[in-house]
mmCIF file of N, CA and C in Angstrom:
data_model
loop_
_atom_site.group_PDB
_atom_site.id
_atom_site.type_symbol
_atom_site.label_atom_id
_atom_site.label_comp_id
_atom_site.label_asym_id
_atom_site.label_seq_id
_atom_site.Cartn_x
_atom_site.Cartn_y
_atom_site.Cartn_z
ATOM 1 N N MET A 1 27.424 48.549 9.593
ATOM 2 C CA MET A 1 26.490 49.430 10.629
ATOM 3 C C MET A 1 25.512 48.903 10.901
ATOM 4 N N ALA A 2 25.027 48.711 11.635
ATOM 5 C CA ALA A 2 23.836 48.059 12.329
ATOM 6 C C ALA A 2 22.511 49.253 12.592
ATOM 7 N N VAL A 3 21.710 48.672 12.474
ATOM 8 C CA VAL A 3 20.400 49.739 12.616
ATOM 9 C C VAL A 3 20.260 50.135 13.967
ATOM 10 N N GLU A 4 20.230 51.369 14.518
ATOM 11 C CA GLU A 4 20.025 51.695 15.575
ATOM 12 C C GLU A 4 18.699 52.423 15.894
ATOM 13 N N ILE A 5 18.068 52.761 17.182
ATOM 14 C CA ILE A 5 16.812 53.458 17.353
ATOM 15 C C ILE A 5 17.300 54.391 18.529
ATOM 16 N N SER A 6 16.733 55.633 18.160
ATOM 17 C CA SER A 6 17.077 56.812 19.211
ATOM 18 C C SER A 6 15.900 57.573 19.379
ATOM 19 N N LEU A 7 15.713 58.087 20.541
ATOM 20 C CA LEU A 7 14.708 58.994 21.232
ATOM 21 C C LEU A 7 15.504 60.094 20.871
ATOM 22 N N LEU A 8 14.716 61.029 20.392
ATOM 23 C CA LEU A 8 15.170 62.519 20.068
ATOM 24 C C LEU A 8 14.404 63.490 20.616
ATOM 25 N N ASP A 9 14.550 64.179 21.091
ATOM 26 C CA ASP A 9 13.686 65.747 21.677
ATOM 27 C C ASP A 9 13.147 66.456 20.418
ATOM 28 N N SER A 10 12.236 66.964 20.246
ATOM 29 C CA SER A 10 11.410 67.772 19.452
ATOM 30 C C SER A 10 12.619 68.502 18.519
ATOM 31 N N GLY A 11 13.624 69.230 19.250
ATOM 32 C CA GLY A 11 14.393 69.981 18.160
ATOM 33 C C GLY A 11 15.448 69.510 17.198
ATOM 34 N N GLN A 12 15.923 67.876 18.198
ATOM 35 C CA GLN A 12 16.847 67.396 17.218
ATOM 36 C C GLN A 12 16.043 66.598 15.993
ATOM 37 N N TYR A 13 14.792 66.305 16.566
ATOM 38 C CA TYR A 13 14.157 65.421 15.287
ATOM 39 C C TYR A 13 13.790 66.708 14.052
ATOM 40 N N GLU A 14 13.509 68.014 14.347
ATOM 41 C CA GLU A 14 13.300 69.011 13.435
ATOM 42 C C GLU A 14 14.236 68.958 12.583
ATOM 43 N N LYS A 15 15.452 69.439 13.226
ATOM 44 C CA LYS A 15 16.563 69.702 12.518
ATOM 45 C C LYS A 15 17.374 68.089 11.530
ATOM 46 N N THR A 16 16.611 66.829 11.818
ATOM 47 C CA THR A 16 16.563 65.375 11.480
ATOM 48 C C THR A 16 15.964 65.758 9.863
ATOM 49 N N PHE A 17 14.645 66.202 10.209
ATOM 50 C CA PHE A 17 13.640 65.775 9.197
ATOM 51 C C PHE A 17 13.361 67.745 9.105
ATOM 52 N N ARG A 18 13.809 68.083 8.003
ATOM 53 C CA ARG A 18 13.537 69.372 7.861
ATOM 54 C C ARG A 18 11.958 69.755 7.220
ATOM 55 N N GLU A 19 11.814 68.688 6.341
ATOM 56 C CA GLU A 19 10.759 69.079 5.168
ATOM 57 C C GLU A 19 9.633 67.898 5.531
ATOM 58 N N PHE A 20 8.435 68.053 5.417
ATOM 59 C CA PHE A 20 7.470 67.256 5.778
ATOM 60 C C PHE A 20 6.453 67.461 4.697
ATOM 61 N N ALA A 21 6.163 66.628 3.877
ATOM 62 C CA ALA A 21 5.487 66.664 2.829
ATOM 63 C C ALA A 21 4.002 66.687 3.271
ATOM 64 N N ILE A 22 3.960 65.878 4.302
ATOM 65 C CA ILE A 22 2.362 65.704 5.106
ATOM 66 C C ILE A 22 2.705 66.615 6.445
ATOM 67 N N PRO A 23 1.537 67.496 6.726
ATOM 68 C CA PRO A 23 1.648 68.430 7.661
ATOM 69 C C PRO A 23 1.654 67.847 9.046
ATOM 70 N N TYR A 24 0.935 66.598 9.252
ATOM 71 C CA TYR A 24 0.905 65.933 10.483
ATOM 72 C C TYR A 24 2.036 65.085 10.535
ATOM 73 N N ASN A 25 3.237 65.138 9.728
ATOM 74 C CA ASN A 25 4.285 64.665 10.305
ATOM 75 C C ASN A 25 5.251 65.536 11.087
ATOM 76 N N SER A 26 4.746 66.717 10.911
ATOM 77 C CA SER A 26 6.015 68.064 11.287
ATOM 78 C C SER A 26 5.633 68.029 12.738
ATOM 79 N N VAL A 27 7.035 68.129 13.445
ATOM 80 C CA VAL A 27 7.015 68.633 14.898
ATOM 81 C C VAL A 27 5.978 69.663 15.526
ATOM 82 N N ARG A 28 6.092 70.543 14.521
ATOM 83 C CA ARG A 28 5.009 71.715 15.073
ATOM 84 C C ARG A 28 3.848 71.317 15.169
ATOM 85 N N PHE A 29 3.625 70.751 14.556
ATOM 86 C CA PHE A 29 1.605 70.154 14.458
ATOM 87 C C PHE A 29 1.772 68.816 15.723
ATOM 88 N N ASN A 30 2.452 68.377 16.040
ATOM 89 C CA ASN A 30 2.392 67.297 16.842
ATOM 90 C C ASN A 30 2.564 67.638 18.445
ATOM 91 N N MET A 31 3.634 68.863 18.432
ATOM 92 C CA MET A 31 3.848 69.879 19.718
ATOM 93 C C MET A 31 2.771 70.774 19.913
ATOM 94 N N LEU A 32 1.758 71.114 19.099
ATOM 95 C CA LEU A 32 0.505 71.494 19.246
ATOM 96 C C LEU A 32 -0.691 70.838 19.778
ATOM 97 N N ASN A 33 -0.507 69.658 19.366
ATOM 98 C CA ASN A 33 -1.541 68.699 20.122
ATOM 99 C C ASN A 33 -0.822 68.103 21.438
ATOM 100 N N SER A 34 0.167 68.032 21.463
ATOM 101 C CA SER A 34 0.573 67.072 22.571
ATOM 102 C C SER A 34 -0.471 67.025 24.101
ATOM 103 N N PRO A 35 -1.083 67.759 24.009
ATOM 104 C CA PRO A 35 -1.789 67.589 25.524
ATOM 105 C C PRO A 35 -2.972 66.895 25.135
ATOM 106 N N LYS A 36 -3.069 66.084 23.872
ATOM 107 C CA LYS A 36 -4.008 64.854 23.847
ATOM 108 C C LYS A 36 -3.349 63.570 23.719
ATOM 109 N N CYS A 37 -2.232 63.435 24.486
ATOM 110 C CA CYS A 37 -1.605 62.220 24.926
ATOM 111 C C CYS A 37 -1.084 62.164 26.105
ATOM 112 N N ASP A 38 -0.257 61.171 26.768
ATOM 113 C CA ASP A 38 0.684 61.588 27.552
ATOM 114 C C ASP A 38 2.014 61.783 27.636
ATOM 115 N N ARG A 39 2.260 61.495 26.259
ATOM 116 C CA ARG A 39 3.695 62.221 25.696
ATOM 117 C C ARG A 39 3.888 61.720 24.349
ATOM 118 N N VAL A 40 4.795 62.682 24.046
ATOM 119 C CA VAL A 40 5.181 62.306 22.250
ATOM 120 C C VAL A 40 6.389 61.650 22.500
ATOM 121 N N GLU A 41 6.600 60.772 21.516
ATOM 122 C CA GLU A 41 8.031 60.423 21.390
ATOM 123 C C GLU A 41 8.310 60.167 20.002
ATOM 124 N N PHE A 42 9.465 61.196 19.894
ATOM 125 C CA PHE A 42 10.245 61.493 18.408
ATOM 126 C C PHE A 42 11.409 60.331 18.168
ATOM 127 N N LEU A 43 10.987 58.936 17.244
ATOM 128 C CA LEU A 43 12.210 58.086 17.063
ATOM 129 C C LEU A 43 12.826 58.338 15.767
ATOM 130 N N LEU A 44 14.054 57.921 16.053
ATOM 131 C CA LEU A 44 14.651 58.098 14.973
ATOM 132 C C LEU A 44 15.414 56.181 14.828
ATOM 133 N N PHE A 45 15.386 56.343 13.391
ATOM 134 C CA PHE A 45 16.059 54.270 12.795
ATOM 135 C C PHE A 45 16.980 55.107 12.191
ATOM 136 N N GLN A 46 18.024 54.697 12.499
ATOM 137 C CA GLN A 46 19.382 54.976 11.425
ATOM 138 C C GLN A 46 20.438 53.624 11.232
ATOM 139 N N GLU A 47 20.614 53.853 9.684
ATOM 140 C CA GLU A 47 21.433 52.743 9.398
ATOM 141 C C GLU A 47 22.103 53.307 8.038
ATOM 142 N N GLU A 48 23.590 53.260 8.758
ATOM 143 C CA GLU A 48 24.566 54.100 8.078
ATOM 144 C C GLU A 48 23.935 55.524 7.892
ATOM 145 N N LYS A 49 23.611 56.046 6.338
ATOM 146 C CA LYS A 49 23.545 57.126 6.395
ATOM 147 C C LYS A 49 21.862 57.236 6.107
ATOM 148 N N VAL A 50 21.158 56.193 6.099
ATOM 149 C CA VAL A 50 19.362 56.186 5.891
ATOM 150 C C VAL A 50 19.093 56.793 7.345
ATOM 151 N N LYS A 51 18.127 57.474 7.524
ATOM 152 C CA LYS A 51 17.689 58.022 8.347
ATOM 153 C C LYS A 51 16.161 57.878 8.061
ATOM 154 N N ILE A 52 15.270 57.249 9.207
ATOM 155 C CA ILE A 52 14.095 56.962 8.923
ATOM 156 C C ILE A 52 13.150 57.504 10.347
ATOM 157 N N GLY A 53 12.487 58.578 10.602
ATOM 158 C CA GLY A 53 11.881 59.033 11.484
ATOM 159 C C GLY A 53 10.449 58.587 11.558
ATOM 160 N N LEU A 54 9.820 58.598 12.935
ATOM 161 C CA LEU A 54 8.401 58.486 13.264
ATOM 162 C C LEU A 54 7.965 59.228 14.321
ATOM 163 N N ILE A 55 7.170 59.765 14.553
ATOM 164 C CA ILE A 55 6.755 60.636 15.539
ATOM 165 C C ILE A 55 5.138 60.062 16.230
ATOM 166 N N GLY A 56 5.108 59.511 17.184
ATOM 167 C CA GLY A 56 4.036 59.141 17.933
ATOM 168 C C GLY A 56 3.636 59.471 19.469
ATOM 169 N N GLY A 57 2.341 59.176 19.621
ATOM 170 C CA GLY A 57 1.734 59.698 20.948
ATOM 171 C C GLY A 57 1.550 58.604 22.028
ATOM 172 N N ILE A 58 1.704 58.346 23.121
ATOM 173 C CA ILE A 58 1.693 57.438 24.070
ATOM 174 C C ILE A 58 0.464 57.796 24.289
ATOM 175 N N ARG A 59 -0.581 57.110 24.803
ATOM 176 C CA ARG A 59 -2.188 57.299 25.618
ATOM 177 C C ARG A 59 -2.495 55.830 25.707
ATOM 178 N N ASP A 60 -3.075 55.892 26.753
ATOM 179 C CA ASP A 60 -3.650 54.495 27.489
ATOM 180 C C ASP A 60 -2.706 53.618 27.352
ATOM 181 N N GLY A 61 -1.421 53.349 27.289
ATOM 182 C CA GLY A 61 -0.670 52.559 27.256
ATOM 183 C C GLY A 61 -0.175 51.882 25.765
ATOM 184 N N TYR A 62 -0.776 52.897 24.700
ATOM 185 C CA TYR A 62 -0.792 52.616 23.032
ATOM 186 C C TYR A 62 0.301 53.645 22.728
ATOM 187 N N PHE A 63 1.149 53.142 21.477
ATOM 188 C CA PHE A 63 1.772 54.169 20.469
ATOM 189 C C PHE A 63 0.962 54.030 19.354
ATOM 190 N N LEU A 64 0.409 55.389 19.418
ATOM 191 C CA LEU A 64 -0.587 56.134 18.503
ATOM 192 C C LEU A 64 0.320 56.652 17.492
ATOM 193 N N ALA A 65 0.387 56.349 16.271
ATOM 194 C CA ALA A 65 0.735 57.319 15.328
ATOM 195 C C ALA A 65 -0.308 57.201 13.813
ATOM 196 N N PRO A 66 -1.151 58.203 13.585
ATOM 197 C CA PRO A 66 -0.872 59.623 14.581
ATOM 198 C C PRO A 66 -1.872 59.269 15.836
ATOM 199 N N PHE A 67 -1.296 60.272 16.606
ATOM 200 C CA PHE A 67 -2.214 60.329 18.032
ATOM 201 C C PHE A 67 -3.426 61.862 17.805
ATOM 202 N N SER A 68 -3.457 62.779 16.956
ATOM 203 C CA SER A 68 -4.111 63.404 16.511
ATOM 204 C C SER A 68 -4.271 64.307 15.393
ATOM 205 N N ALA A 69 -4.307 63.252 14.658
ATOM 206 C CA ALA A 69 -4.620 63.479 12.783
ATOM 207 C C ALA A 69 -5.337 62.448 12.038
ATOM 208 N N PRO A 70 -5.732 62.749 11.204
ATOM 209 C CA PRO A 70 -6.581 61.379 10.234
ATOM 210 C C PRO A 70 -5.403 60.432 9.696
ATOM 211 N N TYR A 71 -4.189 61.043 9.330
ATOM 212 C CA TYR A 71 -2.892 59.789 9.320
ATOM 213 C C TYR A 71 -1.467 60.620 9.470
ATOM 214 N N THR A 72 -0.721 59.660 9.213
ATOM 215 C CA THR A 72 0.651 60.012 9.341
ATOM 216 C C THR A 72 2.001 58.729 8.780
ATOM 217 N N THR A 73 2.978 59.120 8.563
ATOM 218 C CA THR A 73 3.505 58.120 8.248
ATOM 219 C C THR A 73 5.281 58.483 8.858
ATOM 220 N N PHE A 74 5.936 57.487 7.827
ATOM 221 C CA PHE A 74 7.281 57.668 8.257
ATOM 222 C C PHE A 74 7.742 59.114 7.513
ATOM 223 N N SER A 75 9.228 59.861 8.424
ATOM 224 C CA SER A 75 9.894 60.350 7.330
ATOM 225 C C SER A 75 11.188 60.066 7.193
ATOM 226 N N PHE A 76 11.617 60.245 5.862
ATOM 227 C CA PHE A 76 12.602 59.973 5.528
ATOM 228 C C PHE A 76 13.961 61.062 5.140
ATOM 229 N N SER A 77 15.227 60.280 5.341
ATOM 230 C CA SER A 77 16.134 61.306 4.765
ATOM 231 C C SER A 77 16.349 61.086 3.301
ATOM 232 N N ASP A 78 15.904 59.835 2.840
ATOM 233 C CA ASP A 78 16.241 59.590 1.442
ATOM 234 C C ASP A 78 14.892 59.209 0.648
ATOM 235 N N GLU A 79 14.601 60.198 -0.462
ATOM 236 C CA GLU A 79 13.404 59.776 -1.166
ATOM 237 C C GLU A 79 13.013 58.884 -1.612
ATOM 238 N N ASN A 80 13.908 57.901 -1.531
ATOM 239 C CA ASN A 80 13.542 56.470 -2.232
ATOM 240 C C ASN A 80 13.930 55.636 -1.326
ATOM 241 N N PRO A 81 13.716 55.253 -0.182
ATOM 242 C CA PRO A 81 13.906 54.195 1.035
ATOM 243 C C PRO A 81 13.808 52.916 0.166
ATOM 244 N N ARG A 82 14.897 52.045 0.601
ATOM 245 C CA ARG A 82 14.780 50.659 0.544
ATOM 246 C C ARG A 82 14.197 49.617 1.362
ATOM 247 N N MET A 83 12.950 48.925 0.778
ATOM 248 C CA MET A 83 12.430 48.322 1.525
ATOM 249 C C MET A 83 13.183 47.432 2.791
ATOM 250 N N GLU A 84 14.224 47.210 2.512
ATOM 251 C CA GLU A 84 14.972 46.563 3.823
ATOM 252 C C GLU A 84 15.279 47.440 5.297
ATOM 253 N N HIS A 85 15.255 48.667 4.933
ATOM 254 C CA HIS A 85 15.599 49.672 5.771
ATOM 255 C C HIS A 85 14.385 49.876 6.526
ATOM 256 N N LEU A 86 12.965 50.064 5.782
ATOM 257 C CA LEU A 86 11.973 50.222 6.590
ATOM 258 C C LEU A 86 11.499 48.505 7.307
ATOM 259 N N LEU A 87 11.714 47.711 6.613
ATOM 260 C CA LEU A 87 11.569 46.327 7.719
ATOM 261 C C LEU A 87 12.643 45.891 8.619
ATOM 262 N N ASN A 88 13.626 46.797 8.689
ATOM 263 C CA ASN A 88 14.750 46.832 9.966
ATOM 264 C C ASN A 88 14.132 48.340 10.824
ATOM 265 N N ALA A 89 13.560 49.427 10.285
ATOM 266 C CA ALA A 89 13.128 50.117 11.279
ATOM 267 C C ALA A 89 11.768 49.452 11.955
ATOM 268 N N ILE A 90 10.644 48.806 11.241
ATOM 269 C CA ILE A 90 9.834 48.147 12.057
ATOM 270 C C ILE A 90 9.978 47.039 13.155
ATOM 271 N N SER A 91 11.047 46.182 12.698
ATOM 272 C CA SER A 91 11.814 45.212 13.859
ATOM 273 C C SER A 91 12.365 46.006 15.109
ATOM 274 N N LEU A 92 13.320 46.948 14.828
ATOM 275 C CA LEU A 92 13.487 47.894 15.958
ATOM 276 C C LEU A 92 12.501 48.513 16.589
ATOM 277 N N PHE A 93 11.267 48.996 15.996
ATOM 278 C CA PHE A 93 9.961 49.525 16.646
ATOM 279 C C PHE A 93 9.352 48.606 17.583
ATOM 280 N N ASP A 94 9.237 47.046 17.042
ATOM 281 C CA ASP A 94 8.625 46.168 17.988
ATOM 282 C C ASP A 94 9.646 46.069 19.065
ATOM 283 N N GLU A 95 10.409 45.697 18.739
ATOM 284 C CA GLU A 95 11.583 45.514 20.054
ATOM 285 C C GLU A 95 11.312 46.761 21.187
ATOM 286 N N HIS A 96 11.394 48.268 20.863
ATOM 287 C CA HIS A 96 11.352 49.310 21.317
ATOM 288 C C HIS A 96 10.202 49.095 22.088
ATOM 289 N N LEU A 97 8.782 48.839 21.467
ATOM 290 C CA LEU A 97 7.558 48.663 21.909
ATOM 291 C C LEU A 97 7.509 47.757 22.982
ATOM 292 N N ALA A 98 8.102 46.346 22.846
ATOM 293 C CA ALA A 98 8.163 45.791 23.671
ATOM 294 C C ALA A 98 8.788 46.191 25.223
ATOM 295 N N GLY A 99 10.141 46.410 25.123
ATOM 296 C CA GLY A 99 10.716 47.273 26.112
ATOM 297 C C GLY A 99 10.115 48.183 26.727
ATOM 298 N N SER A 100 9.107 48.904 26.299
ATOM 299 C CA SER A 100 8.550 49.663 26.785
ATOM 300 C C SER A 100 7.398 49.604 27.530
ATOM 301 N N ASN A 101 6.832 48.483 27.610
ATOM 302 C CA ASN A 101 5.554 47.761 28.453
ATOM 303 C C ASN A 101 4.555 48.566 28.162
ATOM 304 N N LEU A 102 4.246 48.944 26.714
ATOM 305 C CA LEU A 102 3.345 49.154 26.060
ATOM 306 C C LEU A 102 2.592 48.421 25.348
ATOM 307 N N ARG A 103 1.196 48.198 25.440
ATOM 308 C CA ARG A 103 0.103 47.204 24.749
ATOM 309 C C ARG A 103 0.302 47.161 23.643
ATOM 310 N N GLY A 104 0.581 47.930 22.659
ATOM 311 C CA GLY A 104 0.428 48.004 21.224
ATOM 312 C C GLY A 104 0.393 49.005 20.825
ATOM 313 N N ALA A 105 0.473 49.304 19.374
ATOM 314 C CA ALA A 105 0.533 50.099 18.339
ATOM 315 C C ALA A 105 -0.571 50.084 17.625
ATOM 316 N N ARG A 106 -0.910 51.606 16.870
ATOM 317 C CA ARG A 106 -1.987 51.848 15.647
ATOM 318 C C ARG A 106 -1.518 52.652 14.894
ATOM 319 N N PHE A 107 -1.247 52.178 13.476
ATOM 320 C CA PHE A 107 -0.631 53.332 12.747
ATOM 321 C C PHE A 107 -1.986 53.553 11.359
ATOM 322 N N VAL A 108 -1.921 54.961 11.198
ATOM 323 C CA VAL A 108 -2.811 55.113 10.008
ATOM 324 C C VAL A 108 -1.991 55.945 9.108
ATOM 325 N N LEU A 109 -2.206 54.968 8.094
ATOM 326 C CA LEU A 109 -1.188 55.842 6.610
ATOM 327 C C LEU A 109 -1.791 57.099 5.601
ATOM 328 N N PRO A 110 -1.138 57.679 5.196
ATOM 329 C CA PRO A 110 -2.059 58.269 4.166
ATOM 330 C C PRO A 110 -2.330 58.083 3.235
ATOM 331 N N PRO A 111 -3.517 58.393 2.346
ATOM 332 C CA PRO A 111 -3.903 58.201 0.955
ATOM 333 C C PRO A 111 -2.295 57.915 -0.277
ATOM 334 N N LEU A 112 -2.078 57.251 -0.976
ATOM 335 C CA LEU A 112 -1.209 57.183 -1.945
ATOM 336 C C LEU A 112 -0.709 58.652 -2.294
ATOM 337 N N CYS A 113 -1.886 59.480 -2.631
ATOM 338 C CA CYS A 113 -1.387 60.900 -3.137
ATOM 339 C C CYS A 113 -0.210 61.369 -2.504
ATOM 340 N N TYR A 114 -0.133 61.122 -1.512
ATOM 341 C CA TYR A 114 1.074 61.534 -0.686
ATOM 342 C C TYR A 114 2.508 61.266 -0.686
ATOM 343 N N GLY A 115 2.336 60.387 -1.330
ATOM 344 C CA GLY A 115 4.182 59.925 -1.813
ATOM 345 C C GLY A 115 3.723 57.752 -1.990
ATOM 346 N N GLN A 116 3.484 58.046 -3.117
ATOM 347 C CA GLN A 116 2.644 56.448 -3.643
ATOM 348 C C GLN A 116 4.182 55.612 -3.404
ATOM 349 N N HIS A 117 5.277 55.681 -3.573
ATOM 350 C CA HIS A 117 6.394 54.639 -3.546
ATOM 351 C C HIS A 117 6.318 54.115 -1.994
ATOM 352 N N GLN A 118 6.852 55.812 -1.505
ATOM 353 C CA GLN A 118 7.134 55.427 0.094
ATOM 354 C C GLN A 118 5.806 55.030 1.016
ATOM 355 N N ILE A 119 4.612 55.196 0.769
ATOM 356 C CA ILE A 119 3.518 54.859 1.640
ATOM 357 C C ILE A 119 3.298 53.008 0.840
ATOM 358 N N SER A 120 3.230 52.915 -0.644
ATOM 359 C CA SER A 120 3.204 51.536 -1.069
ATOM 360 C C SER A 120 4.105 50.585 0.031
ATOM 361 N N LYS A 121 5.543 51.382 0.024
ATOM 362 C CA LYS A 121 6.528 50.250 0.556
ATOM 363 C C LYS A 121 6.207 50.020 2.438
ATOM 364 N N ALA A 122 5.641 50.793 2.865
ATOM 365 C CA ALA A 122 5.339 50.829 4.108
ATOM 366 C C ALA A 122 4.401 50.133 4.176
ATOM 367 N N VAL A 123 3.074 49.994 3.930
ATOM 368 C CA VAL A 123 1.783 48.980 3.965
ATOM 369 C C VAL A 123 2.608 47.473 3.494
ATOM 370 N N CYS A 124 3.699 47.285 2.336
ATOM 371 C CA CYS A 124 4.372 46.337 2.513
ATOM 372 C C CYS A 124 4.980 45.470 3.539
ATOM 373 N N ALA A 125 5.730 46.887 4.150
ATOM 374 C CA ALA A 125 6.814 46.715 5.148
ATOM 375 C C ALA A 125 5.818 45.924 6.612
ATOM 376 N N PHE A 126 4.654 46.866 6.595
ATOM 377 C CA PHE A 126 3.953 46.584 7.728
ATOM 378 C C PHE A 126 3.407 44.788 7.499
ATOM 379 N N HIS A 127 2.971 44.979 6.457
ATOM 380 C CA HIS A 127 2.322 43.448 6.493
ATOM 381 C C HIS A 127 3.291 42.266 6.296
ATOM 382 N N GLN A 128 4.536 42.551 5.924
ATOM 383 C CA GLN A 128 5.487 41.364 5.910
ATOM 384 C C GLN A 128 5.757 41.561 7.289
ATOM 385 N N SER A 129 5.772 42.489 8.223
ATOM 386 C CA SER A 129 5.957 42.446 9.795
ATOM 387 C C SER A 129 5.085 41.916 10.505
ATOM 388 N N GLY A 130 4.158 41.412 9.775
ATOM 389 C CA GLY A 130 3.423 40.973 10.873
ATOM 390 C C GLY A 130 1.806 41.430 11.364
ATOM 391 N N TYR A 131 1.726 42.803 10.852
ATOM 392 C CA TYR A 131 0.885 43.821 11.522
ATOM 393 C C TYR A 131 -0.589 43.598 10.355
ATOM 394 N N SER A 132 -1.435 43.918 11.119
ATOM 395 C CA SER A 132 -3.085 43.855 10.105
ATOM 396 C C SER A 132 -3.054 45.041 9.349
ATOM 397 N N VAL A 133 -3.546 45.034 8.304
ATOM 398 C CA VAL A 133 -3.330 46.197 7.508
ATOM 399 C C VAL A 133 -4.738 46.425 6.814
ATOM 400 N N VAL A 134 -5.399 47.619 7.294
ATOM 401 C CA VAL A 134 -6.743 48.160 6.743
ATOM 402 C C VAL A 134 -6.186 49.209 5.625
ATOM 403 N N ILE A 135 -6.735 48.680 4.550
ATOM 404 C CA ILE A 135 -6.761 50.044 3.654
ATOM 405 C C ILE A 135 -7.804 50.682 3.555
ATOM 406 N N ASP A 136 -8.278 51.953 3.591
ATOM 407 C CA ASP A 136 -9.743 52.297 3.602
ATOM 408 C C ASP A 136 -9.540 52.726 1.836
ATOM 409 N N GLU A 137 -10.849 52.878 1.544
ATOM 410 C CA GLU A 137 -11.255 53.305 0.348
ATOM 411 C C GLU A 137 -10.783 54.967 0.340
ATOM 412 N N ASN A 138 -10.376 55.290 -1.417
ATOM 413 C CA ASN A 138 -9.861 56.892 -1.125
ATOM 414 C C ASN A 138 -10.542 57.026 -2.188
ATOM 415 N N HIS A 139 -11.117 58.340 -2.565
ATOM 416 C CA HIS A 139 -11.989 58.668 -3.543
ATOM 417 C C HIS A 139 -11.147 60.350 -4.419
ATOM 418 N N LEU A 140 -9.832 59.742 -3.994
ATOM 419 C CA LEU A 140 -9.219 60.778 -5.045
ATOM 420 C C LEU A 140 -9.104 60.621 -6.365
ATOM 421 N N PHE A 141 -9.337 61.522 -7.156
ATOM 422 C CA PHE A 141 -9.309 61.504 -8.378
ATOM 423 C C PHE A 141 -8.218 62.316 -9.156
ATOM 424 N N TYR A 142 -7.601 62.110 -10.185
ATOM 425 C CA TYR A 142 -6.270 62.604 -10.353
ATOM 426 C C TYR A 142 -7.239 63.409 -11.846
ATOM 427 N N THR A 143 -6.692 64.554 -11.807
ATOM 428 C CA THR A 143 -7.074 65.407 -12.746
ATOM 429 C C THR A 143 -6.295 66.284 -13.735
ATOM 430 N N ARG A 144 -4.470 65.723 -13.761
ATOM 431 C CA ARG A 144 -3.997 66.528 -14.451
ATOM 432 C C ARG A 144 -3.562 66.298 -16.174
ATOM 433 N N ASP A 145 -4.291 65.111 -16.112
ATOM 434 C CA ASP A 145 -4.011 64.568 -17.989
ATOM 435 C C ASP A 145 -5.585 64.923 -18.202
#
């Protein structure tokens, strides 16, 4: 099965991605802040059983993820998505962006403490896809040991 991209409504997105490790990835948070953008897009990237979601706001001709939070990232139906799935999703996103007459996109990813493996894969996938990647300094200090 080829990778497909779909625009979902908020209810469909919430049914597809029920758990949000990052509150800024939730439908509720994004709908609460929807007046801060022209429209909210709920994107689904699907390849066989693997589902990857992304919520972004359209403002001033740009796709912003997040549009009203310090950071956000993809939502996954699988806890350990393969890099090829992310690369395919970003490629489809680029096609969606070009077909939408938008001027560009901006992503701000969360600190690694919100999903070290998934976020590292997202950074690598964006970099391999030609995006400029800026990583902010993080002052997280693990105290569990």
